[in-house]
Short mmCIF file of C-alpha atoms in Angstrom, two decimals:
data_model
loop_
_atom_site.label_atom_id
_atom_site.label_comp_id
_atom_site.label_asym_id
_atom_site.label_seq_id
_atom_site.Cartn_x
_atom_site.Cartn_y
_atom_site.Cartn_z
CA MET A 25 125.08 72.60 -51.76
CA SER A 26 121.55 71.46 -50.99
CA THR A 27 120.01 71.86 -47.56
CA GLU A 28 117.99 69.36 -45.55
CA THR A 29 116.05 69.80 -42.33
CA GLU A 30 115.55 66.99 -39.86
CA GLN A 31 113.38 67.24 -36.76
CA GLN A 32 114.74 66.35 -33.37
CA PRO A 33 113.02 63.26 -31.91
CA ALA A 34 111.39 65.28 -29.13
CA GLU A 35 108.97 66.81 -31.59
CA GLY A 36 107.75 63.42 -32.81
CA THR A 37 106.55 64.54 -36.27
CA ALA A 38 107.99 63.86 -39.72
CA SER A 39 109.64 66.62 -41.72
CA GLU A 40 108.58 67.56 -45.22
CA ASP A 41 110.72 66.14 -48.03
CA GLU A 42 112.42 69.19 -49.50
CA ASN A 43 115.47 67.46 -50.89
CA PRO A 44 116.28 69.19 -54.18
CA SER A 45 118.86 66.62 -55.30
CA ARG A 46 117.91 65.26 -58.73
CA VAL A 47 119.90 62.06 -58.14
CA TYR A 48 118.14 61.46 -54.84
CA ARG A 49 114.69 62.13 -56.30
CA TRP A 50 115.43 59.85 -59.29
CA LEU A 51 116.41 56.99 -57.00
CA ASP A 52 113.63 57.73 -54.52
CA ASP A 53 110.99 57.53 -57.29
CA ARG A 54 112.20 54.09 -58.26
CA LEU A 55 113.38 52.57 -54.98
CA ASP A 56 111.16 54.31 -52.44
CA LEU A 57 114.15 55.20 -50.35
CA GLY A 58 112.26 57.52 -48.04
CA ASP A 59 114.21 60.14 -46.16
CA THR A 60 114.15 58.80 -42.60
CA PHE A 61 117.71 57.52 -42.97
CA LEU A 62 119.12 58.46 -46.38
CA GLY A 63 117.77 61.98 -45.96
CA LYS A 64 119.42 62.40 -42.58
CA ALA A 65 120.70 65.95 -42.20
CA PHE A 66 124.40 66.55 -41.51
CA PRO A 67 124.98 69.99 -39.99
CA GLU A 68 127.20 72.40 -41.89
CA ASP A 69 130.66 72.63 -40.33
CA ALA A 70 132.99 75.39 -41.43
CA TYR A 71 136.06 73.66 -39.94
CA GLY A 72 135.39 70.04 -40.94
CA SER A 73 135.73 68.93 -37.32
CA PHE A 74 132.51 66.90 -37.54
CA LEU A 75 134.38 64.56 -39.91
CA LEU A 76 136.79 63.34 -37.20
CA GLY A 77 134.28 60.65 -36.27
CA GLU A 78 134.27 59.43 -39.86
CA VAL A 79 138.09 59.32 -39.90
CA SER A 80 137.94 57.13 -36.77
CA LEU A 81 135.48 54.78 -38.46
CA PHE A 82 137.53 54.53 -41.66
CA THR A 83 140.79 53.84 -39.83
CA PHE A 84 139.02 51.04 -37.93
CA VAL A 85 137.88 49.54 -41.25
CA ILE A 86 141.43 49.77 -42.61
CA LEU A 87 142.75 48.18 -39.40
CA VAL A 88 140.39 45.24 -39.87
CA LEU A 89 141.32 44.79 -43.55
CA THR A 90 145.10 45.04 -43.06
CA GLY A 91 144.91 43.01 -39.83
CA THR A 92 143.13 40.20 -41.69
CA PHE A 93 145.98 40.07 -44.20
CA LEU A 94 148.63 40.07 -41.45
CA GLY A 95 146.75 37.44 -39.44
CA LEU A 96 146.77 35.00 -42.36
CA ILE A 97 150.58 34.92 -42.40
CA TYR A 98 151.43 35.54 -38.73
CA THR A 99 152.35 32.53 -36.52
CA PRO A 100 151.23 32.94 -32.86
CA SER A 101 153.99 30.81 -31.36
CA THR A 102 157.29 31.40 -29.55
CA THR A 103 158.75 28.01 -30.44
CA ALA A 104 162.31 28.42 -31.74
CA VAL A 105 162.64 27.95 -35.49
CA GLU A 106 165.53 28.43 -37.92
CA TYR A 107 165.13 31.68 -39.82
CA THR A 108 165.67 31.25 -43.56
CA GLY A 109 164.41 34.62 -44.82
CA ARG A 110 166.05 37.68 -46.34
CA VAL A 111 167.29 39.47 -43.21
CA ALA A 112 171.00 38.59 -43.19
CA ALA A 113 171.48 39.36 -39.50
CA TYR A 114 169.23 36.43 -38.52
CA ALA A 115 169.81 34.04 -41.43
CA GLY A 116 170.49 30.52 -40.15
CA THR A 117 169.82 31.45 -36.51
CA GLU A 118 167.05 30.21 -34.24
CA VAL A 119 164.41 32.81 -33.46
CA PRO A 120 160.84 32.61 -32.08
CA ALA A 121 158.30 31.56 -34.72
CA ALA A 122 156.26 34.72 -34.10
CA PHE A 123 159.32 36.93 -34.71
CA ALA A 124 160.25 34.93 -37.84
CA SER A 125 156.72 35.22 -39.25
CA VAL A 126 156.66 39.02 -38.80
CA LEU A 127 160.05 39.20 -40.56
CA GLN A 128 158.55 37.09 -43.34
CA ILE A 129 155.55 39.46 -43.59
CA THR A 130 157.82 42.50 -43.66
CA TYR A 131 160.66 41.39 -45.93
CA GLY A 132 159.51 38.21 -47.70
CA THR A 133 155.92 38.94 -48.73
CA ARG A 134 154.84 41.16 -51.63
CA PHE A 135 153.32 44.38 -50.21
CA GLY A 136 153.80 42.89 -46.75
CA MET A 137 155.90 45.75 -45.37
CA THR A 138 153.52 48.35 -46.80
CA LEU A 139 150.42 46.75 -45.30
CA ARG A 140 152.13 46.19 -41.94
CA MET A 141 153.18 49.85 -41.80
CA VAL A 142 149.67 50.93 -42.84
CA HIS A 143 148.29 48.77 -40.01
CA HIS A 144 150.58 50.49 -37.47
CA TRP A 145 149.83 54.00 -38.70
CA ALA A 146 146.10 53.24 -38.85
CA ALA A 147 146.27 52.21 -35.18
CA PHE A 148 147.94 55.54 -34.33
CA LEU A 149 145.42 57.51 -36.37
CA PHE A 150 142.49 55.52 -34.95
CA VAL A 151 143.32 56.54 -31.38
CA ALA A 152 144.30 60.09 -32.40
CA ALA A 153 141.09 60.68 -34.39
CA MET A 154 138.95 59.33 -31.54
CA GLY A 155 140.79 61.58 -29.08
CA LEU A 156 140.37 64.68 -31.24
CA HIS A 157 136.72 63.74 -31.88
CA MET A 158 136.11 63.58 -28.13
CA LEU A 159 137.87 66.92 -27.62
CA ARG A 160 135.60 68.47 -30.27
CA VAL A 161 132.53 67.06 -28.52
CA PHE A 162 133.85 68.16 -25.11
CA PHE A 163 134.65 71.78 -25.96
CA ALA A 164 131.41 72.14 -27.99
CA GLY A 165 129.35 70.75 -25.09
CA SER A 166 127.81 68.15 -27.41
CA TYR A 167 127.77 65.52 -24.64
CA ARG A 168 124.94 67.28 -22.81
CA ASN A 169 121.35 66.07 -22.43
CA PRO A 170 120.22 63.87 -24.24
CA ARG A 171 123.60 62.58 -25.53
CA GLU A 172 125.19 61.40 -22.27
CA LEU A 173 124.87 57.73 -23.27
CA ASN A 174 126.76 58.28 -26.52
CA TRP A 175 129.55 60.00 -24.58
CA LEU A 176 129.84 56.87 -22.41
CA VAL A 177 130.02 54.71 -25.54
CA GLY A 178 132.70 57.00 -27.00
CA THR A 179 134.72 56.83 -23.78
CA ALA A 180 134.58 53.04 -23.84
CA LEU A 181 135.67 53.06 -27.49
CA ILE A 182 138.79 55.15 -26.92
CA PHE A 183 139.95 53.00 -24.00
CA LEU A 184 139.21 49.83 -25.97
CA GLY A 185 141.25 51.30 -28.83
CA ILE A 186 144.18 51.82 -26.44
CA LEU A 187 143.73 48.28 -25.07
CA GLU A 188 143.70 46.89 -28.60
CA GLY A 189 147.00 48.64 -29.30
CA PHE A 190 148.49 47.15 -26.13
CA LEU A 191 147.36 43.62 -27.04
CA GLY A 192 149.14 43.98 -30.36
CA TYR A 193 152.44 44.96 -28.70
CA ALA A 194 153.44 41.42 -27.80
CA LEU A 195 152.72 39.70 -31.11
CA PRO A 196 156.09 40.24 -32.90
CA PHE A 197 157.79 38.97 -29.69
CA ASP A 198 160.76 41.28 -30.18
CA GLU A 199 162.73 43.07 -27.45
CA TYR A 200 160.59 46.19 -27.61
CA SER A 201 157.24 44.42 -27.54
CA ALA A 202 158.29 42.02 -24.79
CA THR A 203 159.38 44.89 -22.54
CA ALA A 204 156.26 46.98 -23.19
CA THR A 205 153.98 43.98 -22.60
CA GLY A 206 155.86 43.20 -19.40
CA ILE A 207 154.97 46.65 -18.04
CA GLY A 208 151.26 45.98 -18.59
CA TYR A 209 151.58 42.51 -17.07
CA GLU A 210 153.20 43.92 -13.92
CA ILE A 211 150.55 46.69 -13.61
CA ALA A 212 147.74 44.10 -13.77
CA GLY A 213 149.42 42.16 -10.98
CA THR A 214 149.47 45.17 -8.63
CA ILE A 215 145.67 45.18 -8.14
CA PRO A 216 144.99 43.95 -4.59
CA PHE A 217 143.49 40.48 -4.13
CA ILE A 218 142.51 39.97 -7.82
CA GLY A 219 145.75 40.94 -9.55
CA GLU A 220 147.02 37.40 -9.98
CA GLN A 221 143.66 36.16 -11.29
CA LEU A 222 143.47 39.14 -13.67
CA GLN A 223 146.95 38.35 -15.00
CA TYR A 224 145.87 34.78 -15.68
CA LEU A 225 142.55 35.86 -17.26
CA VAL A 226 144.16 38.31 -19.68
CA PHE A 227 147.54 36.71 -20.31
CA GLY A 228 146.91 33.04 -19.51
CA GLY A 229 150.24 32.66 -17.75
CA ALA A 230 153.40 34.41 -16.58
CA TRP A 231 155.09 36.82 -18.95
CA PRO A 232 157.47 36.08 -20.62
CA ALA A 233 158.06 32.68 -18.95
CA ALA A 234 154.79 31.23 -20.31
CA SER A 235 154.96 33.11 -23.62
CA GLU A 236 153.99 29.96 -25.57
CA THR A 237 150.57 30.24 -23.88
CA VAL A 238 150.35 34.02 -23.65
CA ILE A 239 150.99 34.87 -27.31
CA PRO A 240 148.08 32.79 -28.75
CA ARG A 241 145.74 34.25 -26.14
CA LEU A 242 146.76 37.84 -26.88
CA PHE A 243 146.52 37.08 -30.61
CA PHE A 244 142.92 35.83 -30.19
CA MET A 245 141.91 38.91 -28.21
CA HIS A 246 143.73 41.28 -30.60
CA VAL A 247 142.28 39.92 -33.85
CA PHE A 248 138.82 38.76 -32.73
CA LEU A 249 137.48 39.55 -29.26
CA VAL A 250 138.32 43.23 -28.81
CA PRO A 251 137.66 44.21 -32.49
CA LEU A 252 134.26 42.49 -32.18
CA VAL A 253 133.41 44.56 -29.09
CA ILE A 254 134.69 47.75 -30.77
CA GLY A 255 132.59 47.00 -33.87
CA GLY A 256 129.51 46.44 -31.70
CA LEU A 257 130.03 49.69 -29.81
CA ILE A 258 130.53 51.58 -33.08
CA ALA A 259 127.15 50.19 -34.22
CA VAL A 260 125.56 51.38 -30.95
CA HIS A 261 127.27 54.77 -31.38
CA MET A 262 125.86 55.12 -34.90
CA PHE A 263 122.39 53.96 -33.83
CA LEU A 264 122.27 56.57 -31.06
CA LEU A 265 123.54 59.21 -33.49
CA VAL A 266 120.73 58.45 -35.95
CA ARG A 267 118.09 58.37 -33.20
CA GLN A 268 119.23 61.54 -31.43
CA LYS A 269 120.44 63.50 -34.50
CA HIS A 270 123.58 65.61 -34.66
CA THR A 271 124.13 68.71 -32.65
CA GLU A 272 124.21 71.76 -34.89
CA GLN A 273 126.60 74.70 -34.91
CA LYS A 274 124.65 77.82 -34.01
CA GLY A 275 124.78 80.59 -36.59
CA GLU A 276 125.02 78.28 -39.62
CA ARG A 277 121.34 78.61 -40.63
CA HIS A 278 120.15 80.87 -43.42
CA GLU A 279 116.70 82.03 -42.37
CA SER A 280 116.28 83.82 -45.70
CA ASP A 281 115.96 80.36 -47.31
CA GLY A 282 112.69 79.82 -45.48
CA GLY A 283 114.08 77.28 -42.99
CA PRO A 284 113.48 77.08 -39.24
CA ASP A 285 114.31 80.02 -36.96
CA SER A 286 117.91 80.26 -35.81
CA ASP A 287 116.89 79.35 -32.22
CA ASP A 288 114.56 76.46 -33.11
CA GLN A 289 116.21 73.35 -31.61
CA SER A 290 113.51 70.98 -32.84
CA TYR A 291 115.25 70.82 -36.24
CA VAL A 292 118.69 69.94 -37.53
CA VAL A 293 119.56 71.88 -40.68
CA GLY A 294 122.28 70.58 -42.98
CA THR A 295 123.08 68.50 -46.03
CA PRO A 296 121.28 65.17 -46.66
CA LEU A 297 123.13 61.90 -46.16
CA PHE A 298 122.50 60.83 -49.76
CA PRO A 299 123.90 61.82 -52.12
CA ASN A 300 125.56 65.03 -50.80
CA GLN A 301 127.12 63.85 -47.54
CA ALA A 302 127.84 60.43 -49.08
CA MET A 303 130.11 62.11 -51.64
CA VAL A 304 131.94 63.95 -48.84
CA THR A 305 132.28 60.68 -46.94
CA ILE A 306 133.85 58.95 -49.95
CA VAL A 307 136.36 61.80 -50.30
CA VAL A 308 137.23 61.59 -46.59
CA PHE A 309 137.75 57.82 -46.88
CA LEU A 310 140.05 58.19 -49.89
CA MET A 311 142.01 60.97 -48.16
CA THR A 312 142.39 58.83 -45.01
CA PHE A 313 143.53 55.91 -47.16
CA ALA A 314 146.05 58.12 -49.01
CA VAL A 315 147.47 59.71 -45.85
CA LEU A 316 148.03 56.30 -44.24
CA PHE A 317 149.90 55.01 -47.29
CA LEU A 318 152.04 58.15 -47.42
CA LEU A 319 152.94 57.77 -43.74
CA ALA A 320 153.67 54.06 -44.26
CA ALA A 321 155.88 54.80 -47.25
CA PHE A 322 158.00 57.59 -45.76
CA PHE A 323 157.90 56.98 -42.00
CA PRO A 324 158.37 53.26 -41.22
CA VAL A 325 157.79 52.26 -37.59
CA GLN A 326 158.40 49.15 -35.48
CA ARG A 327 161.45 47.96 -37.43
CA LEU A 328 162.08 44.55 -35.91
CA PRO A 329 165.70 43.93 -36.99
CA ILE A 330 166.80 46.91 -34.87
CA TRP A 331 165.36 45.47 -31.65
CA GLY A 332 165.88 41.76 -32.30
CA PRO A 333 163.89 38.84 -30.81
CA SER A 334 162.81 38.87 -27.18
CA ASP A 335 165.60 38.17 -24.71
CA PRO A 336 164.31 37.64 -21.14
CA THR A 337 167.80 38.26 -19.74
CA SER A 338 168.06 41.87 -20.98
CA THR A 339 166.08 45.10 -21.08
CA PRO A 340 166.74 47.46 -24.01
CA ALA A 341 167.71 51.03 -23.18
CA ASN A 342 165.18 53.88 -23.57
CA VAL A 343 162.31 51.49 -24.31
CA GLY A 344 158.82 52.93 -23.85
CA PRO A 345 155.26 52.47 -25.03
CA ASP A 346 153.60 54.12 -28.03
CA TRP A 347 152.50 57.73 -27.62
CA TYR A 348 148.92 56.96 -26.54
CA PHE A 349 150.24 54.95 -23.57
CA MET A 350 153.01 57.38 -22.69
CA TRP A 351 150.92 59.29 -20.12
CA VAL A 352 150.37 56.12 -18.06
CA PHE A 353 154.10 55.37 -18.35
CA GLY A 354 154.72 58.94 -17.13
CA VAL A 355 152.71 58.38 -13.96
CA LEU A 356 154.86 55.31 -13.25
CA LYS A 357 158.04 57.34 -13.77
CA ILE A 358 157.26 60.23 -11.43
CA ILE A 359 155.03 58.76 -8.73
CA PRO A 360 156.51 59.95 -5.39
CA ALA A 361 157.19 57.67 -2.45
CA ILE A 362 153.97 56.45 -0.81
CA PRO A 363 153.84 57.14 2.98
CA PHE A 364 153.62 53.98 5.11
CA HIS A 365 154.40 51.97 1.98
CA ASP A 366 155.40 48.77 3.80
CA ALA A 367 152.37 48.75 6.10
CA ILE A 368 149.93 49.37 3.25
CA SER A 369 151.62 46.80 1.04
CA SER A 370 151.41 44.20 3.81
CA ALA A 371 147.70 44.94 4.39
CA LEU A 372 146.99 44.54 0.66
CA GLY A 373 148.66 41.18 0.31
CA GLY A 374 152.19 42.32 -0.51
CA ILE A 375 151.45 44.29 -3.69
CA PRO A 376 153.82 47.14 -4.74
CA VAL A 377 151.74 50.12 -3.59
CA GLY A 378 153.53 52.74 -5.71
CA GLU A 379 152.97 50.82 -8.95
CA PHE A 380 149.33 50.16 -7.99
CA VAL A 381 148.65 53.86 -7.38
CA ALA A 382 150.54 54.95 -10.51
CA GLY A 383 149.34 52.26 -12.89
CA VAL A 384 145.76 51.70 -11.70
CA ILE A 385 144.45 54.36 -9.30
CA VAL A 386 145.60 57.54 -11.11
CA PRO A 387 144.58 56.36 -14.64
CA GLY A 388 141.35 55.00 -13.12
CA ILE A 389 140.47 58.40 -11.62
CA ILE A 390 141.20 60.17 -14.93
CA ALA A 391 139.07 57.63 -16.86
CA THR A 392 136.20 57.86 -14.35
CA VAL A 393 136.07 61.66 -14.44
CA LEU A 394 136.16 61.53 -18.26
CA ALA A 395 133.27 59.04 -18.40
CA LEU A 396 131.12 60.86 -15.85
CA TRP A 397 131.73 64.38 -17.16
CA PRO A 398 128.22 64.75 -18.76
CA PHE A 399 126.75 64.13 -15.31
CA ILE A 400 129.15 66.62 -13.69
CA ASP A 401 128.39 69.31 -16.28
CA TYR A 402 124.74 68.32 -16.30
CA SER A 403 122.09 70.11 -18.34
CA LYS A 404 118.47 69.84 -17.23
CA ASN A 405 117.08 70.85 -20.63
CA GLU A 406 117.85 69.13 -23.93
CA VAL A 407 120.60 70.99 -25.82
CA HIS A 408 120.86 70.52 -29.59
CA PHE A 409 123.16 73.41 -30.53
CA THR A 410 126.92 73.25 -30.02
CA ALA A 411 128.38 75.80 -27.63
CA ASP A 412 131.17 78.33 -28.10
CA PRO A 413 133.96 77.22 -25.72
CA LEU A 414 134.72 80.87 -24.98
CA ASP A 415 131.23 81.21 -23.45
CA ARG A 416 131.73 78.33 -20.99
CA PRO A 417 134.67 79.19 -18.68
CA PHE A 418 134.56 76.20 -16.32
CA PRO A 419 134.29 73.30 -18.82
CA THR A 420 136.83 74.96 -21.13
CA ALA A 421 139.27 75.52 -18.26
CA VAL A 422 138.90 71.87 -17.19
CA GLY A 423 139.52 70.74 -20.78
CA VAL A 424 142.63 72.88 -21.18
CA GLY A 425 143.96 71.70 -17.81
CA ALA A 426 143.30 68.06 -18.74
CA ILE A 427 145.18 68.43 -22.03
CA ALA A 428 148.11 70.03 -20.19
CA LEU A 429 148.08 67.16 -17.66
CA ILE A 430 148.26 64.49 -20.38
CA VAL A 431 151.06 66.39 -22.14
CA MET A 432 153.08 66.76 -18.94
CA LEU A 433 152.60 63.09 -18.00
CA SER A 434 153.69 62.08 -21.51
CA MET A 435 156.82 64.22 -21.11
CA ALA A 436 157.47 62.49 -17.79
CA GLY A 437 157.22 59.15 -19.59
CA MET A 438 160.07 60.34 -21.82
CA ASN A 439 162.22 61.49 -18.88
CA ALA A 440 165.40 60.16 -20.49
CA THR A 441 164.79 62.38 -23.52
CA VAL A 442 163.91 65.29 -21.23
CA ALA A 443 167.21 64.79 -19.38
CA THR A 444 169.12 64.84 -22.69
CA VAL A 445 167.40 68.05 -23.78
CA VAL A 446 168.01 69.69 -20.39
CA SER A 447 171.68 68.67 -20.63
CA GLY A 448 171.96 70.57 -23.90
CA ILE A 449 170.25 73.63 -22.42
CA VAL A 450 172.50 73.61 -19.35
CA HIS A 451 175.59 73.28 -21.55
CA TRP A 452 174.39 76.16 -23.74
CA ALA A 453 173.42 78.44 -20.84
CA ALA A 454 176.43 77.76 -18.62
CA PRO A 455 178.56 80.73 -19.89
CA ILE A 456 175.63 83.19 -19.55
CA PRO A 457 175.64 85.19 -16.29
CA VAL A 458 172.70 84.62 -13.95
CA LEU A 459 170.96 82.20 -16.36
CA GLY A 460 173.85 79.72 -16.22
CA GLY A 461 173.99 80.06 -12.43
CA LEU A 462 170.27 79.41 -12.19
CA PHE A 463 170.54 76.20 -14.19
CA THR A 464 173.55 74.93 -12.29
CA PHE A 465 171.71 75.72 -9.04
CA VAL A 466 168.97 73.29 -10.07
CA PHE A 467 171.08 70.76 -11.96
CA THR A 468 174.69 69.60 -11.78
CA GLN A 469 176.96 70.02 -14.77
CA PRO A 470 175.84 68.12 -17.88
CA PRO A 471 175.03 65.38 -18.57
CA VAL A 472 171.87 65.75 -16.47
CA THR A 473 170.56 62.39 -15.24
CA THR A 474 166.96 61.16 -15.35
CA ALA A 475 166.92 61.19 -11.55
CA GLU A 476 167.71 64.94 -11.55
CA VAL A 477 164.75 65.80 -13.78
CA THR A 478 162.24 63.77 -11.73
CA LEU A 479 161.51 66.50 -9.16
CA PRO A 480 161.08 69.29 -11.78
CA LEU A 481 158.76 66.97 -13.75
CA GLN A 482 156.73 66.17 -10.62
CA VAL A 483 156.31 69.89 -9.86
CA ALA A 484 155.52 70.80 -13.47
CA THR A 485 152.98 67.95 -13.84
CA VAL A 486 150.97 69.41 -10.96
CA ALA A 487 151.62 73.11 -11.51
CA VAL A 488 151.29 73.53 -15.29
CA PRO A 489 147.75 72.06 -15.67
CA LEU A 490 146.58 73.91 -12.56
CA VAL A 491 147.99 77.28 -13.64
CA GLU A 492 146.74 76.91 -17.22
CA GLY A 493 143.27 75.89 -16.07
CA VAL A 494 142.98 78.78 -13.59
CA LEU A 495 144.26 81.34 -16.13
CA VAL A 496 141.79 80.16 -18.77
CA TYR A 497 138.91 80.24 -16.29
CA VAL A 498 139.74 83.74 -15.03
CA MET A 499 140.15 85.19 -18.52
CA LEU A 500 136.96 83.60 -19.90
CA ALA A 501 134.93 84.47 -16.80
CA ARG A 502 136.01 88.14 -17.07
CA ARG A 503 135.20 88.10 -20.80
CA LYS A 504 131.81 86.60 -20.15
CA LYS A 505 131.02 89.18 -17.46
CA ARG A 506 132.31 92.11 -19.55
CA LYS A 507 130.24 91.17 -22.58
CA GLY A 508 127.22 89.84 -20.71
CA ILE A 509 127.55 86.56 -22.58
CA GLU A 510 125.42 83.52 -21.85
CA ASP A 511 125.70 80.05 -23.30
CA SER A 512 123.52 80.59 -26.37
CA SER A 513 122.83 76.86 -26.83
CA GLU A 514 121.76 76.48 -23.19
CA ALA A 515 119.71 79.68 -23.32
CA ALA A 516 117.89 78.54 -26.45
CA ALA A 517 117.14 75.20 -24.79
CA ALA A 518 115.78 76.96 -21.70
CA ARG A 519 113.56 79.20 -23.85
CA ALA A 520 112.27 76.17 -25.75
CA ALA A 521 111.52 74.36 -22.48
CA SER A 522 109.66 77.39 -21.06
CA GLN A 523 107.57 77.64 -24.25
CA ASP A 524 106.67 73.96 -23.95
CA ASP A 525 105.55 74.53 -20.36
#
């Protein structure tokens, strides 16, 4: 594979064109491509983790394409219509027009079910790829000076991706989507003094009473407004990436090839964008496309006939949000009683304090810490090499603790499932001496109720992230001291800064 070097912007001088690709040179001779953009160097990555950002971009493109198809057939209305499609359970009955149109897409349109399933799985993969991409950047320390702004853009993108998923919940207007949307509507209303105005701004009316107004508004935001903002932020993200260059994994350079020294942070060494990296990008796109179609074919999700159309008079059992919202749902499930609840609620205009703390304050704190992390773990010098997480005890411990917190909160959101699993364990362990007594000391005989697992989940949600974070920090700090390790990327940046002085 050919190698390209690209200077960091701080140096301010152009690099020599050493691209050995015959295809590139042939095109460059005829089209004067130049190498300022098409020759951009992509660092070598033994694990392929640098491609997670590309997977996020491709899933967004697939979301737009499949969403355009779905939007052409979908009807954003809750007016009752007679269903005349193929689903026998609803044939001849009156159902909301939105529900009927999604049934028509799924069961009455050629390739409709496939494209709808691809759209759902692409939404899941979009959020998952962005999350994993941010974890890669976090543990590698790639958010440090001068890339703080791109971290802020990435943080906004992942929360907009989650918001976009939420806005799409309501559109089929089935029992599941109506319940999940109702949770978001109630959370928005808990914000003191502006909650009611925020509900009107986002939803346009009460949910589900004014669904005839709410559904078109959510449809507009889901298919146009939020995707437009996401697309704009992706453009900003890419612009900053081109201007600031990639971070580079230390130890990937081959000095014997005559390239820059292994500690020289003024260059990025890797493969050129065209044609080498472009070929990799095409392969990644085709693989993403194939994986989404495989998931859509063998693992269908959001099957409307099971839930049925929205019924304001009932709430389906065990309903919950998609996995990327489950941690917020978990906070709502295990939030303890708020001291002086009535007095605080009265002072704040009668809002439900517990729901406000669980649905707004706690997620808001987590989001704020995530966004401001580059300024908490601040680097004075510019850092252009990625770091080894094992060399940075504190950031790595915080990252591990944060992952554990999200996992525990997500488990709390599935407390009914947790109760069922615990019931099976208690039943299995009951005949065993000591172990059975221990379980029955904590729980009653099976079936264990969701109320009984609330306290253990509250304790575990606090204790597990804290214990894991402390253990990781202690082990890595001892390792660092024993081996006399320093953050090689930070040390190289400091040496470069001292040489400049």
